[in-house]
mmCIF file of C-alpha atoms in Angstrom:
data_model
loop_
_atom_site.group_PDB
_atom_site.id
_atom_site.type_symbol
_atom_site.label_atom_id
_atom_site.label_comp_id
_atom_site.label_asym_id
_atom_site.label_seq_id
_atom_site.Cartn_x
_atom_site.Cartn_y
_atom_site.Cartn_z
ATOM 1 C CA MET R 1 53.899 -57.680 121.860
ATOM 2 C CA LYS R 2 55.982 -58.047 124.837
ATOM 3 C CA ALA R 3 58.028 -54.849 124.075
ATOM 4 C CA VAL R 4 54.372 -52.841 124.106
ATOM 5 C CA CYS R 5 53.320 -54.532 127.221
ATOM 6 C CA LYS R 6 56.788 -53.336 129.016
ATOM 7 C CA ARG R 7 56.204 -49.931 127.800
ATOM 8 C CA VAL R 8 52.356 -50.451 129.241
ATOM 9 C CA LEU R 9 53.811 -51.218 132.585
ATOM 10 C CA HIS R 10 56.413 -48.708 132.581
ATOM 11 C CA LEU R 11 54.120 -45.910 131.770
ATOM 12 C CA THR R 12 51.863 -47.099 134.740
ATOM 13 C CA VAL R 13 54.634 -47.152 137.156
ATOM 14 C CA THR R 14 56.269 -43.876 136.148
ATOM 15 C CA SER R 15 53.577 -41.567 135.277
ATOM 16 C CA ARG R 16 51.476 -39.436 137.360
ATOM 17 C CA GLY R 17 49.446 -41.534 139.318
ATOM 18 C CA LEU R 18 47.751 -44.899 138.239
ATOM 19 C CA LEU R 19 44.735 -43.260 136.486
ATOM 20 C CA TRP R 20 47.052 -41.508 133.858
ATOM 21 C CA GLY R 21 48.748 -44.658 133.321
ATOM 22 C CA LEU R 22 45.875 -46.996 132.379
ATOM 23 C CA GLY R 23 44.799 -44.345 130.308
ATOM 24 C CA GLN R 24 48.047 -44.035 128.463
ATOM 25 C CA GLY R 25 47.769 -48.150 128.423
ATOM 26 C CA TYR R 26 44.324 -48.038 126.628
ATOM 27 C CA ILE R 27 45.829 -46.055 124.010
ATOM 28 C CA ALA R 28 48.403 -48.222 123.411
ATOM 29 C CA LEU R 29 46.021 -51.395 123.176
ATOM 30 C CA ARG R 30 43.747 -49.703 120.843
ATOM 31 C CA GLU R 31 46.724 -48.645 118.498
ATOM 32 C CA ILE R 32 47.439 -52.540 118.844
ATOM 33 C CA VAL R 33 44.353 -53.477 118.037
ATOM 34 C CA ARG R 34 44.070 -50.827 114.993
ATOM 35 C CA LYS R 35 47.433 -52.185 113.439
ATOM 36 C CA ARG R 36 45.916 -55.818 113.298
ATOM 37 C CA ALA R 37 47.713 -56.811 115.877
ATOM 38 C CA PRO R 38 47.235 -60.461 117.410
ATOM 39 C CA PRO R 39 43.817 -60.878 119.020
ATOM 40 C CA PHE R 40 42.846 -59.138 122.286
ATOM 41 C CA ALA R 41 42.833 -62.273 124.404
ATOM 42 C CA GLN R 42 46.571 -63.103 123.047
ATOM 43 C CA ALA R 43 47.734 -59.316 124.090
ATOM 44 C CA ARG R 44 46.214 -59.708 127.178
ATOM 45 C CA ALA R 45 47.978 -62.906 127.988
ATOM 46 C CA ALA R 46 51.447 -61.403 126.760
ATOM 47 C CA LEU R 47 50.660 -58.481 129.474
ATOM 48 C CA ALA R 48 49.970 -61.001 132.073
ATOM 49 C CA SER R 49 53.464 -62.791 131.148
ATOM 50 C CA CYS R 50 55.126 -59.565 131.705
ATOM 51 C CA LEU R 51 53.573 -58.740 135.145
ATOM 52 C CA ALA R 52 54.495 -61.934 135.906
ATOM 53 C CA THR R 53 58.399 -62.113 135.082
ATOM 54 C CA VAL R 54 59.296 -58.152 134.457
ATOM 55 C CA THR R 55 60.766 -56.754 137.489
ATOM 56 C CA PRO R 56 59.927 -52.912 137.452
ATOM 57 C CA PRO R 57 62.558 -50.052 137.960
ATOM 58 C CA CYS R 58 63.353 -49.459 141.949
ATOM 59 C CA TRP R 59 61.143 -46.928 143.334
ATOM 60 C CA HIS R 60 63.732 -44.374 144.643
ATOM 61 C CA SER R 61 66.607 -44.924 141.220
ATOM 62 C CA PRO R 62 67.346 -42.054 139.703
ATOM 63 C CA ALA R 63 65.351 -42.650 136.384
ATOM 64 C CA VAL R 64 62.666 -42.972 138.414
ATOM 65 C CA VAL R 65 63.362 -40.275 140.214
ATOM 66 C CA ALA R 66 63.796 -37.964 137.399
ATOM 67 C CA SER R 67 60.514 -39.050 135.990
ATOM 68 C CA ARG R 68 58.759 -37.915 138.750
ATOM 69 C CA PRO R 69 56.408 -34.888 138.625
ATOM 70 C CA SER R 70 57.314 -32.222 139.884
ATOM 71 C CA ILE R 71 55.604 -28.528 140.839
ATOM 72 C CA ALA R 72 57.014 -24.832 141.203
ATOM 73 C CA SER R 73 56.482 -23.670 144.290
ATOM 74 C CA ARG R 74 56.197 -19.979 144.846
ATOM 75 C CA SER R 75 59.700 -19.141 145.675
ATOM 76 C CA GLY R 76 60.641 -20.577 141.680
ATOM 77 C CA GLN R 77 62.101 -23.686 143.430
ATOM 78 C CA HIS R 78 60.825 -27.380 142.119
ATOM 79 C CA ARG R 79 59.732 -29.967 144.484
ATOM 80 C CA GLU R 80 58.593 -33.125 144.010
ATOM 81 C CA PHE R 81 54.807 -34.754 143.971
ATOM 82 C CA PRO R 82 54.074 -36.543 146.678
ATOM 83 C CA THR R 83 53.744 -40.215 146.135
ATOM 84 C CA HIS R 84 52.970 -43.570 148.189
ATOM 85 C CA PRO R 85 55.356 -46.620 146.967
ATOM 86 C CA ALA R 86 53.506 -48.304 149.507
ATOM 87 C CA PRO R 87 50.139 -49.242 148.200
ATOM 88 C CA PHE R 88 51.122 -48.997 144.912
ATOM 89 C CA ARG R 89 53.615 -52.100 145.416
ATOM 90 C CA ARG R 90 51.000 -54.117 147.237
ATOM 91 C CA GLY R 91 48.804 -53.556 144.062
ATOM 92 C CA LEU R 92 51.635 -54.767 141.852
ATOM 93 C CA HIS R 93 52.093 -57.595 143.913
ATOM 94 C CA ALA R 94 48.229 -58.631 143.580
ATOM 95 C CA MET R 95 48.575 -58.218 139.819
ATOM 96 C CA ARG R 96 51.630 -60.510 139.683
ATOM 97 C CA ALA R 97 49.404 -63.196 141.565
ATOM 98 C CA ALA R 98 47.029 -62.640 139.519
ATOM 99 C CA ALA R 99 48.552 -63.073 136.017
ATOM 100 C CA ALA R 100 50.461 -65.942 137.485
ATOM 101 C CA PRO R 101 48.414 -68.682 136.281
ATOM 102 C CA VAL R 102 47.548 -67.109 132.920
ATOM 103 C CA ALA R 103 51.446 -66.931 132.592
ATOM 104 C CA ALA R 104 51.801 -70.232 133.438
ATOM 105 C CA SER R 105 49.496 -72.002 130.870
ATOM 106 C CA GLY R 106 50.255 -69.155 127.812
ATOM 107 C CA PRO R 107 47.978 -67.759 125.501
ATOM 108 C CA LYS R 108 45.133 -69.618 124.273
ATOM 109 C CA PRO R 109 43.777 -69.703 120.804
ATOM 110 C CA VAL R 110 40.434 -67.777 120.646
ATOM 111 C CA ALA R 111 37.910 -69.434 118.208
ATOM 112 C CA THR R 112 36.555 -66.875 115.847
ATOM 113 C CA THR R 113 33.110 -67.524 113.962
ATOM 114 C CA PRO R 114 32.241 -65.321 111.030
ATOM 115 C CA ARG R 115 29.247 -63.302 112.829
ATOM 116 C CA HIS R 116 27.198 -62.600 109.728
ATOM 117 C CA ARG R 117 29.879 -61.968 107.026
ATOM 118 C CA ARG R 118 30.408 -63.222 103.993
ATOM 119 C CA THR R 119 34.009 -64.593 102.940
ATOM 120 C CA ARG R 120 35.286 -64.560 99.013
ATOM 121 C CA ALA R 121 38.346 -66.120 98.006
ATOM 122 C CA VAL R 122 40.854 -63.443 96.520
ATOM 123 C CA ALA R 123 43.960 -65.025 94.678
ATOM 124 C CA ARG R 124 47.320 -63.290 95.851
ATOM 125 C CA PRO R 125 50.562 -64.108 94.894
ATOM 126 C CA VAL R 126 53.158 -65.881 96.757
ATOM 127 C CA ALA R 127 56.401 -64.600 97.346
ATOM 128 C CA GLY R 128 58.339 -67.705 96.153
ATOM 129 C CA GLY R 129 56.840 -67.983 92.756
ATOM 130 C CA GLY R 130 54.034 -66.796 90.094
ATOM 131 C CA ASP R 131 51.350 -69.091 91.004
ATOM 132 C CA THR R 132 48.597 -67.703 93.095
ATOM 133 C CA THR R 133 47.265 -68.805 96.515
ATOM 134 C CA SER R 134 43.602 -68.122 97.512
ATOM 135 C CA ARG R 135 43.270 -66.470 100.675
ATOM 136 C CA PRO R 136 39.964 -65.542 102.247
ATOM 137 C CA ALA R 137 38.930 -62.130 102.779
ATOM 138 C CA VAL R 138 35.972 -60.943 104.570
ATOM 139 C CA ALA R 139 33.449 -58.870 103.426
ATOM 140 C CA ALA R 140 30.830 -56.377 105.273
ATOM 141 C CA SER R 141 27.786 -57.965 103.883
ATOM 142 C CA ALA R 142 25.454 -59.959 106.031
ATOM 143 C CA VAL R 143 24.633 -63.288 104.072
ATOM 144 C CA THR R 144 25.154 -66.342 106.539
ATOM 145 C CA PRO R 145 23.817 -66.500 110.014
ATOM 146 C CA PRO R 146 25.663 -67.556 112.575
ATOM 147 C CA PRO R 147 25.579 -71.418 113.373
ATOM 148 C CA SER R 148 23.248 -72.147 116.275
ATOM 149 C CA PRO R 149 24.183 -73.973 118.854
ATOM 150 C CA PRO R 150 23.386 -77.969 118.714
ATOM 151 C CA ALA R 151 20.208 -79.275 120.703
ATOM 152 C CA PRO R 152 21.021 -80.259 124.126
ATOM 153 C CA GLN R 153 20.343 -84.467 123.889
ATOM 154 C CA PRO R 154 16.929 -85.726 125.764
ATOM 155 C CA ASP R 155 17.259 -87.374 128.668
ATOM 156 C CA ALA R 156 17.062 -91.262 128.117
ATOM 157 C CA ILE R 157 13.629 -92.752 129.358
ATOM 158 C CA PRO R 158 13.740 -96.265 130.920
ATOM 159 C CA PRO R 159 11.723 -98.753 128.843
ATOM 160 C CA ALA R 160 8.203 -99.580 130.602
ATOM 161 C CA PRO R 161 7.433 -102.630 132.050
ATOM 162 C CA ALA R 162 6.133 -105.022 130.335
ATOM 163 C CA ALA R 163 2.210 -105.693 130.643
ATOM 164 C CA ALA R 164 2.614 -109.642 131.860
ATOM 165 C CA SER R 165 5.269 -108.206 134.691
ATOM 166 C CA LEU R 166 1.985 -106.629 136.859
ATOM 167 C CA PRO R 167 0.847 -109.419 139.310
ATOM 168 C CA HIS R 168 -2.679 -108.032 139.609
ATOM 169 C CA PRO R 169 -4.893 -106.450 137.616
ATOM 170 C CA LEU R 170 -5.382 -102.554 138.183
ATOM 171 C CA PRO R 171 -7.786 -101.814 140.635
ATOM 172 C CA ALA R 172 -11.167 -100.065 139.653
ATOM 173 C CA ALA R 173 -9.538 -96.248 141.044
ATOM 174 C CA ALA R 174 -6.571 -96.882 138.926
ATOM 175 C CA ALA R 175 -8.546 -97.962 135.966
ATOM 176 C CA PRO R 176 -7.506 -94.847 132.930
ATOM 177 C CA ALA R 177 -10.649 -92.390 132.833
ATOM 178 C CA PRO R 178 -13.008 -92.217 130.018
ATOM 179 C CA ALA R 179 -12.732 -89.611 127.437
ATOM 180 C CA PRO R 180 -14.573 -86.608 128.331
ATOM 181 C CA ALA R 181 -18.061 -86.207 126.315
ATOM 182 C CA ASP R 182 -18.387 -83.096 123.478
ATOM 183 C CA THR R 183 -18.754 -80.097 124.957
ATOM 184 C CA THR R 184 -20.449 -78.334 122.773
ATOM 185 C CA THR R 185 -24.069 -79.570 123.586
ATOM 186 C CA THR R 186 -23.262 -78.357 127.246
ATOM 187 C CA THR R 187 -22.089 -75.176 125.702
ATOM 188 C CA THR R 188 -25.522 -74.522 123.659
ATOM 189 C CA THR R 189 -27.633 -75.621 126.736
ATOM 190 C CA SER R 190 -25.632 -73.356 129.378
ATOM 191 C CA THR R 191 -25.828 -70.490 126.627
ATOM 192 C CA ARG R 192 -29.909 -70.948 126.173
ATOM 193 C CA GLY R 193 -30.284 -71.075 129.807
ATOM 194 C CA GLY R 194 -28.244 -67.730 130.151
ATOM 195 C CA ASN R 195 -30.710 -66.029 127.603
ATOM 196 C CA ALA R 196 -34.007 -67.443 129.052
ATOM 197 C CA GLU R 197 -32.716 -66.094 132.581
ATOM 198 C CA LEU R 198 -32.189 -62.567 130.800
ATOM 199 C CA LEU R 199 -35.519 -62.754 129.198
ATOM 200 C CA ALA R 200 -37.319 -63.659 132.315
ATOM 201 C CA ARG R 201 -35.722 -60.849 134.215
ATOM 202 C CA ARG R 202 -36.201 -58.942 131.655
ATOM 203 C CA LYS R 203 -40.096 -59.859 131.544
ATOM 204 C CA LEU R 204 -40.054 -59.234 135.066
ATOM 205 C CA ARG R 205 -38.641 -55.294 135.108
ATOM 206 C CA VAL R 206 -41.127 -54.777 131.713
ATOM 207 C CA THR R 207 -43.951 -56.084 133.700
ATOM 208 C CA ALA R 208 -42.894 -54.067 136.888
ATOM 209 C CA GLU R 209 -42.872 -50.943 134.840
ATOM 210 C CA ILE R 210 -46.384 -51.436 133.025
ATOM 211 C CA ILE R 211 -47.968 -51.719 136.757
ATOM 212 C CA GLU R 212 -46.450 -48.646 137.491
ATOM 213 C CA ALA R 213 -47.416 -46.823 134.437
ATOM 214 C CA ALA R 214 -51.119 -48.376 135.378
ATOM 215 C CA ARG R 215 -51.167 -46.906 138.623
ATOM 216 C CA LYS R 216 -49.855 -43.843 137.907
ATOM 217 C CA ALA R 217 -52.811 -43.572 134.690
ATOM 218 C CA ARG R 218 -55.363 -44.705 137.158
ATOM 219 C CA VAL R 219 -56.066 -48.260 135.074
ATOM 220 C CA ALA R 220 -59.175 -49.822 136.511
ATOM 221 C CA ALA R 221 -56.600 -52.958 137.028
ATOM 222 C CA SER R 222 -54.913 -54.467 139.921
ATOM 223 C CA PRO R 223 -51.249 -55.606 139.416
ATOM 224 C CA ASP R 224 -52.270 -59.509 139.529
ATOM 225 C CA GLU R 225 -55.254 -58.276 136.778
ATOM 226 C CA ILE R 226 -52.345 -56.394 134.701
ATOM 227 C CA ARG R 227 -50.026 -59.935 135.025
ATOM 228 C CA ALA R 228 -52.486 -62.163 134.218
ATOM 229 C CA GLY R 229 -53.489 -59.921 130.936
ATOM 230 C CA LEU R 230 -50.500 -59.580 129.871
ATOM 231 C CA ASP R 231 -49.993 -63.724 130.265
ATOM 232 C CA THR R 232 -53.436 -63.519 128.305
ATOM 233 C CA LEU R 233 -51.924 -61.678 125.261
ATOM 234 C CA GLU R 234 -48.977 -64.043 124.666
ATOM 235 C CA SER R 235 -51.220 -67.036 124.783
ATOM 236 C CA LEU R 236 -53.515 -65.722 121.990
ATOM 237 C CA VAL R 237 -50.733 -64.462 119.908
ATOM 238 C CA PRO R 238 -47.599 -66.558 120.392
ATOM 239 C CA GLY R 239 -44.528 -64.313 120.796
ATOM 240 C CA PHE R 240 -46.747 -61.084 121.176
ATOM 241 C CA THR R 241 -44.860 -59.838 124.427
ATOM 242 C CA PRO R 242 -44.590 -56.173 126.121
ATOM 243 C CA ASN R 243 -42.230 -54.034 124.040
ATOM 244 C CA LEU R 244 -41.587 -50.477 125.328
ATOM 245 C CA ASP R 245 -40.042 -49.135 122.205
ATOM 246 C CA THR R 246 -43.528 -50.003 120.491
ATOM 247 C CA LEU R 247 -45.920 -48.369 123.087
ATOM 248 C CA LYS R 248 -45.817 -46.484 126.100
ATOM 249 C CA ALA R 249 -46.124 -48.245 129.487
ATOM 250 C CA SER R 250 -49.758 -47.147 130.402
ATOM 251 C CA GLU R 251 -50.892 -48.240 126.596
ATOM 252 C CA TRP R 252 -49.736 -51.625 127.408
ATOM 253 C CA ALA R 253 -51.365 -51.500 130.724
ATOM 254 C CA ARG R 254 -54.799 -50.567 129.064
ATOM 255 C CA LEU R 255 -54.498 -53.321 126.200
ATOM 256 C CA ALA R 256 -53.725 -55.713 129.583
ATOM 257 C CA ALA R 257 -56.514 -54.510 131.950
ATOM 258 C CA ASP R 258 -59.205 -55.302 128.606
ATOM 259 C CA ALA R 259 -57.645 -58.543 127.344
ATOM 260 C CA PRO R 260 -61.340 -59.926 126.217
ATOM 261 C CA SER R 261 -61.537 -57.041 124.152
ATOM 262 C CA VAL R 262 -57.852 -57.336 122.531
ATOM 263 C CA ALA R 263 -58.733 -60.991 122.070
ATOM 264 C CA SER R 264 -62.211 -60.139 119.429
ATOM 265 C CA LYS R 265 -59.835 -57.732 117.938
ATOM 266 C CA ILE R 266 -57.345 -60.450 116.840
ATOM 267 C CA ILE R 267 -59.956 -62.733 115.734
ATOM 268 C CA LEU R 268 -61.525 -59.539 113.436
ATOM 269 C CA LEU R 269 -58.073 -59.062 112.079
ATOM 270 C CA LYS R 270 -58.189 -63.051 111.172
ATOM 271 C CA SER R 271 -61.404 -62.755 109.694
ATOM 272 C CA HIS R 272 -59.974 -59.994 107.560
ATOM 273 C CA TYR R 273 -57.168 -61.279 106.583
ATOM 274 C CA PRO R 274 -56.725 -65.341 106.786
ATOM 275 C CA ARG R 275 -53.361 -65.630 105.840
ATOM 276 C CA LEU R 276 -51.738 -62.678 107.481
ATOM 277 C CA ASP R 277 -48.965 -63.163 110.133
ATOM 278 C CA LEU R 278 -50.540 -61.663 112.292
ATOM 279 C CA THR R 279 -47.590 -62.218 115.141
ATOM 280 C CA ARG R 280 -45.145 -60.290 112.772
ATOM 281 C CA VAL R 281 -47.695 -57.207 112.368
ATOM 282 C CA LEU R 282 -48.989 -56.608 115.849
ATOM 283 C CA VAL R 283 -45.060 -57.054 117.073
ATOM 284 C CA ALA R 284 -44.444 -54.372 114.737
ATOM 285 C CA THR R 285 -47.369 -52.026 115.342
ATOM 286 C CA PRO R 286 -49.212 -53.100 118.517
ATOM 287 C CA LYS R 287 -51.423 -49.813 118.112
ATOM 288 C CA LEU R 288 -53.523 -51.630 116.061
ATOM 289 C CA LEU R 289 -55.167 -52.597 119.142
ATOM 290 C CA LEU R 290 -55.909 -49.647 120.695
ATOM 291 C CA GLN R 291 -58.293 -48.847 117.868
ATOM 292 C CA SER R 292 -61.911 -49.740 118.318
ATOM 293 C CA PRO R 293 -63.610 -52.630 116.624
ATOM 294 C CA GLU R 294 -65.571 -50.400 114.454
ATOM 295 C CA GLN R 295 -62.895 -48.357 113.661
ATOM 296 C CA LEU R 296 -60.534 -51.627 113.019
ATOM 297 C CA ASP R 297 -63.155 -53.224 111.007
ATOM 298 C CA ARG R 298 -63.310 -50.064 108.592
ATOM 299 C CA ALA R 299 -59.647 -49.825 108.251
ATOM 300 C CA ALA R 300 -59.448 -53.489 107.426
ATOM 301 C CA ARG R 301 -62.200 -52.982 104.294
ATOM 302 C CA GLN R 302 -60.478 -49.869 103.022
ATOM 303 C CA VAL R 303 -57.016 -51.409 102.817
ATOM 304 C CA ARG R 304 -58.492 -54.582 101.384
ATOM 305 C CA SER R 305 -60.115 -52.395 98.192
ATOM 306 C CA LEU R 306 -56.943 -50.519 97.779
ATOM 307 C CA LEU R 307 -54.820 -53.662 97.424
ATOM 308 C CA SER R 308 -57.666 -55.321 95.667
ATOM 309 C CA ARG R 309 -55.537 -55.326 92.281
ATOM 310 C CA ALA R 310 -52.407 -57.370 94.584
ATOM 311 C CA ARG R 311 -52.044 -61.134 93.793
ATOM 312 C CA ASP R 312 -50.739 -61.294 97.522
ATOM 313 C CA ALA R 313 -51.913 -58.589 99.912
ATOM 314 C CA GLU R 314 -51.316 -60.527 102.900
ATOM 315 C CA ARG R 315 -47.732 -60.944 101.919
ATOM 316 C CA LEU R 316 -47.144 -57.224 101.241
ATOM 317 C CA LEU R 317 -48.804 -56.131 104.519
ATOM 318 C CA ALA R 318 -46.479 -58.695 106.528
ATOM 319 C CA ALA R 319 -43.564 -57.676 104.158
ATOM 320 C CA GLU R 320 -44.216 -53.998 105.781
ATOM 321 C CA PRO R 321 -46.965 -53.783 108.668
ATOM 322 C CA ALA R 322 -47.220 -50.027 108.607
ATOM 323 C CA LEU R 323 -49.475 -50.365 105.550
ATOM 324 C CA MET R 324 -51.945 -51.691 107.467
ATOM 325 C CA GLU R 325 -53.333 -48.199 107.973
ATOM 326 C CA PRO R 326 -55.212 -46.982 105.182
ATOM 327 C CA ARG R 327 -53.586 -43.567 105.479
ATOM 328 C CA ALA R 328 -50.213 -44.595 105.336
ATOM 329 C CA LEU R 329 -50.661 -46.658 102.480
ATOM 330 C CA ILE R 330 -52.553 -44.015 100.295
ATOM 331 C CA SER R 331 -49.684 -41.744 101.012
ATOM 332 C CA VAL R 332 -47.105 -44.999 99.865
ATOM 333 C CA LEU R 333 -49.398 -45.284 96.618
ATOM 334 C CA ILE R 334 -49.265 -41.696 95.677
ATOM 335 C CA THR R 335 -45.554 -41.243 96.085
ATOM 336 C CA VAL R 336 -45.038 -44.340 94.149
ATOM 337 C CA THR R 337 -46.777 -43.067 91.300
ATOM 338 C CA LYS R 338 -45.486 -39.943 91.390
ATOM 339 C CA TRP R 339 -41.785 -41.298 91.204
ATOM 340 C CA TYR R 340 -42.592 -43.275 88.208
ATOM 341 C CA PHE R 341 -44.646 -40.727 86.524
ATOM 342 C CA LEU R 342 -47.706 -42.668 86.323
ATOM 343 C CA GLU R 343 -46.195 -45.025 83.702
ATOM 344 C CA LYS R 344 -46.369 -48.095 86.664
ATOM 345 C CA ASP R 345 -48.816 -49.558 88.716
ATOM 346 C CA PRO R 346 -47.390 -48.604 92.226
ATOM 347 C CA ILE R 347 -48.963 -52.223 94.389
ATOM 348 C CA GLU R 348 -46.819 -53.869 91.401
ATOM 349 C CA VAL R 349 -43.949 -52.119 92.261
ATOM 350 C CA LEU R 350 -44.509 -52.774 95.736
ATOM 351 C CA GLU R 351 -44.904 -56.429 95.109
ATOM 352 C CA ALA R 352 -42.206 -56.709 93.566
ATOM 353 C CA ASP R 353 -39.904 -54.604 95.992
ATOM 354 C CA PRO R 354 -41.449 -54.499 99.367
ATOM 355 C CA GLU R 355 -38.589 -52.749 100.986
ATOM 356 C CA LEU R 356 -38.588 -49.912 98.895
ATOM 357 C CA VAL R 357 -40.816 -48.162 101.614
ATOM 358 C CA ARG R 358 -38.405 -48.859 104.081
ATOM 359 C CA ARG R 359 -35.156 -47.882 102.140
ATOM 360 C CA ALA R 360 -37.432 -44.969 101.434
ATOM 361 C CA GLN R 361 -37.777 -44.017 105.370
ATOM 362 C CA ASP R 362 -34.208 -44.414 105.905
ATOM 363 C CA TYR R 363 -32.981 -42.039 103.347
ATOM 364 C CA ASP R 364 -35.765 -39.782 104.916
ATOM 365 C CA VAL R 365 -37.365 -39.444 101.543
ATOM 366 C CA PRO R 366 -40.760 -37.765 102.049
ATOM 367 C CA PHE R 367 -44.244 -39.005 101.364
ATOM 368 C CA GLU R 368 -47.008 -37.197 99.824
ATOM 369 C CA PRO R 369 -49.301 -36.019 102.362
ATOM 370 C CA VAL R 370 -52.833 -37.903 103.256
ATOM 371 C CA TYR R 371 -55.406 -35.397 105.231
ATOM 372 C CA MET R 372 -58.499 -36.727 106.978
ATOM 373 C CA ASP R 373 -60.957 -34.950 108.710
ATOM 374 C CA ASP R 374 -62.787 -35.242 111.854
ATOM 375 C CA GLU R 375 -65.082 -38.090 110.459
ATOM 376 C CA GLY R 376 -62.458 -40.191 108.945
ATOM 377 C CA ASN R 377 -63.020 -38.826 105.393
ATOM 378 C CA TRP R 378 -59.688 -38.360 103.558
ATOM 379 C CA THR R 379 -58.224 -36.622 100.917
ATOM 380 C CA ALA R 380 -55.507 -36.901 98.836
ATOM 381 C CA PRO R 381 -54.408 -34.065 96.657
ATOM 382 C CA LEU R 382 -52.859 -36.824 93.907
ATOM 383 C CA LEU R 383 -54.907 -39.457 94.099
ATOM 384 C CA ASN R 384 -57.043 -38.394 91.133
ATOM 385 C CA TYR R 385 -54.486 -36.206 89.601
ATOM 386 C CA GLN R 386 -55.501 -36.820 85.769
ATOM 387 C CA GLU R 387 -59.473 -35.920 86.278
ATOM 388 C CA LYS R 388 -58.177 -32.862 88.905
ATOM 389 C CA ARG R 389 -55.509 -31.141 86.832
ATOM 390 C CA THR R 390 -55.721 -27.936 84.904
ATOM 391 C CA GLU R 391 -55.328 -27.656 81.034
ATOM 392 C CA TRP R 392 -51.612 -25.965 81.767
ATOM 393 C CA GLN R 393 -50.603 -29.117 83.738
ATOM 394 C CA LYS R 394 -52.213 -31.558 81.118
ATOM 395 C CA TYR R 395 -50.056 -30.061 78.535
ATOM 396 C CA ILE R 396 -46.709 -30.211 80.497
ATOM 397 C CA ASP R 397 -47.699 -33.914 81.054
ATOM 398 C CA GLN R 398 -48.517 -34.613 77.416
ATOM 399 C CA THR R 399 -45.515 -32.329 76.050
ATOM 400 C CA PHE R 400 -42.511 -32.995 78.066
ATOM 401 C CA TYR R 401 -43.312 -36.467 79.693
ATOM 402 C CA LYS R 402 -45.146 -38.108 76.900
ATOM 403 C CA GLN R 403 -48.532 -39.051 79.519
ATOM 404 C CA PRO R 404 -51.782 -39.247 78.383
#
């Protein structure tokens, strides 16, 4: 190893400049590592000891002068390459001074730990005999992780003084604070308060839009009367608040301006459907209140006549408030009759599945049309199908559909 380090130092001193010599030294050290020489830390210590003990050859000695590079001039003669011995000597002395402590202490063994490597015992013969010894060999596969560093020890905590050593009891200010109460009730209250505030702001905005629509539609009512009428509607039917998605603002203004008439209409509906949930029906279809009392009474009588076979007509109407209109109810009954080829009672089908109409609307299933004249008389093409069908229609129904 010392011979190699001397070679590196000699190349550094006598080569064509310091950088080239360092490059050659790096190549020599790389060869050392490839040949499985001692660890790099030991090689560095040996190189430091060489720098501290070996005296480089004289700069002007014949060997050094002969090894100096030269360049050819134009005349064919050779002259020496210009060098600077003084700066190099100063650098060499600095390297010696830095390497002196390392050389004095000697090479230190380097603790090596297996880094994600697996060792296995390989039997190798001993030179003196035939028995074998076990020598660990390093495998390339990673099995065992490196050992983790030891955890730092916690600081020592001094023991707490005994309670008896306190000369006086704690004052009221130093007493421990009581445990915080459960915040679930507080959170629920704040959420309700926020929702109430949002509802109040929405109500003010909708009321302002209704008042503005009443002014544009020239409804004979002042803003205060509109506000009072809306409050009256909500008091008559709890939860019946204006919704601009179901009626226009001008129509809500008309209802609010004629609150007494609306009250009489609500009483009329309650007389025809005693067990009907009017809040649910009026929230879904508030346009019923735009009809006159006569129209509303006639429509209620027709609906009750069409649903006379129903077990609970009020429950069916509450599930589907659109059936409060006779025209819509007739269209649904005819369509359901057509779906089941006249084999099932449409009222029984609707009572068994009230969501049938809503699903059909969601899937854009068309319903059979119903026509009404100016006098309020309606005509359904398929209402009396069996009486109005021709002979060929009757033949098809009886032959292919097995119907009477």
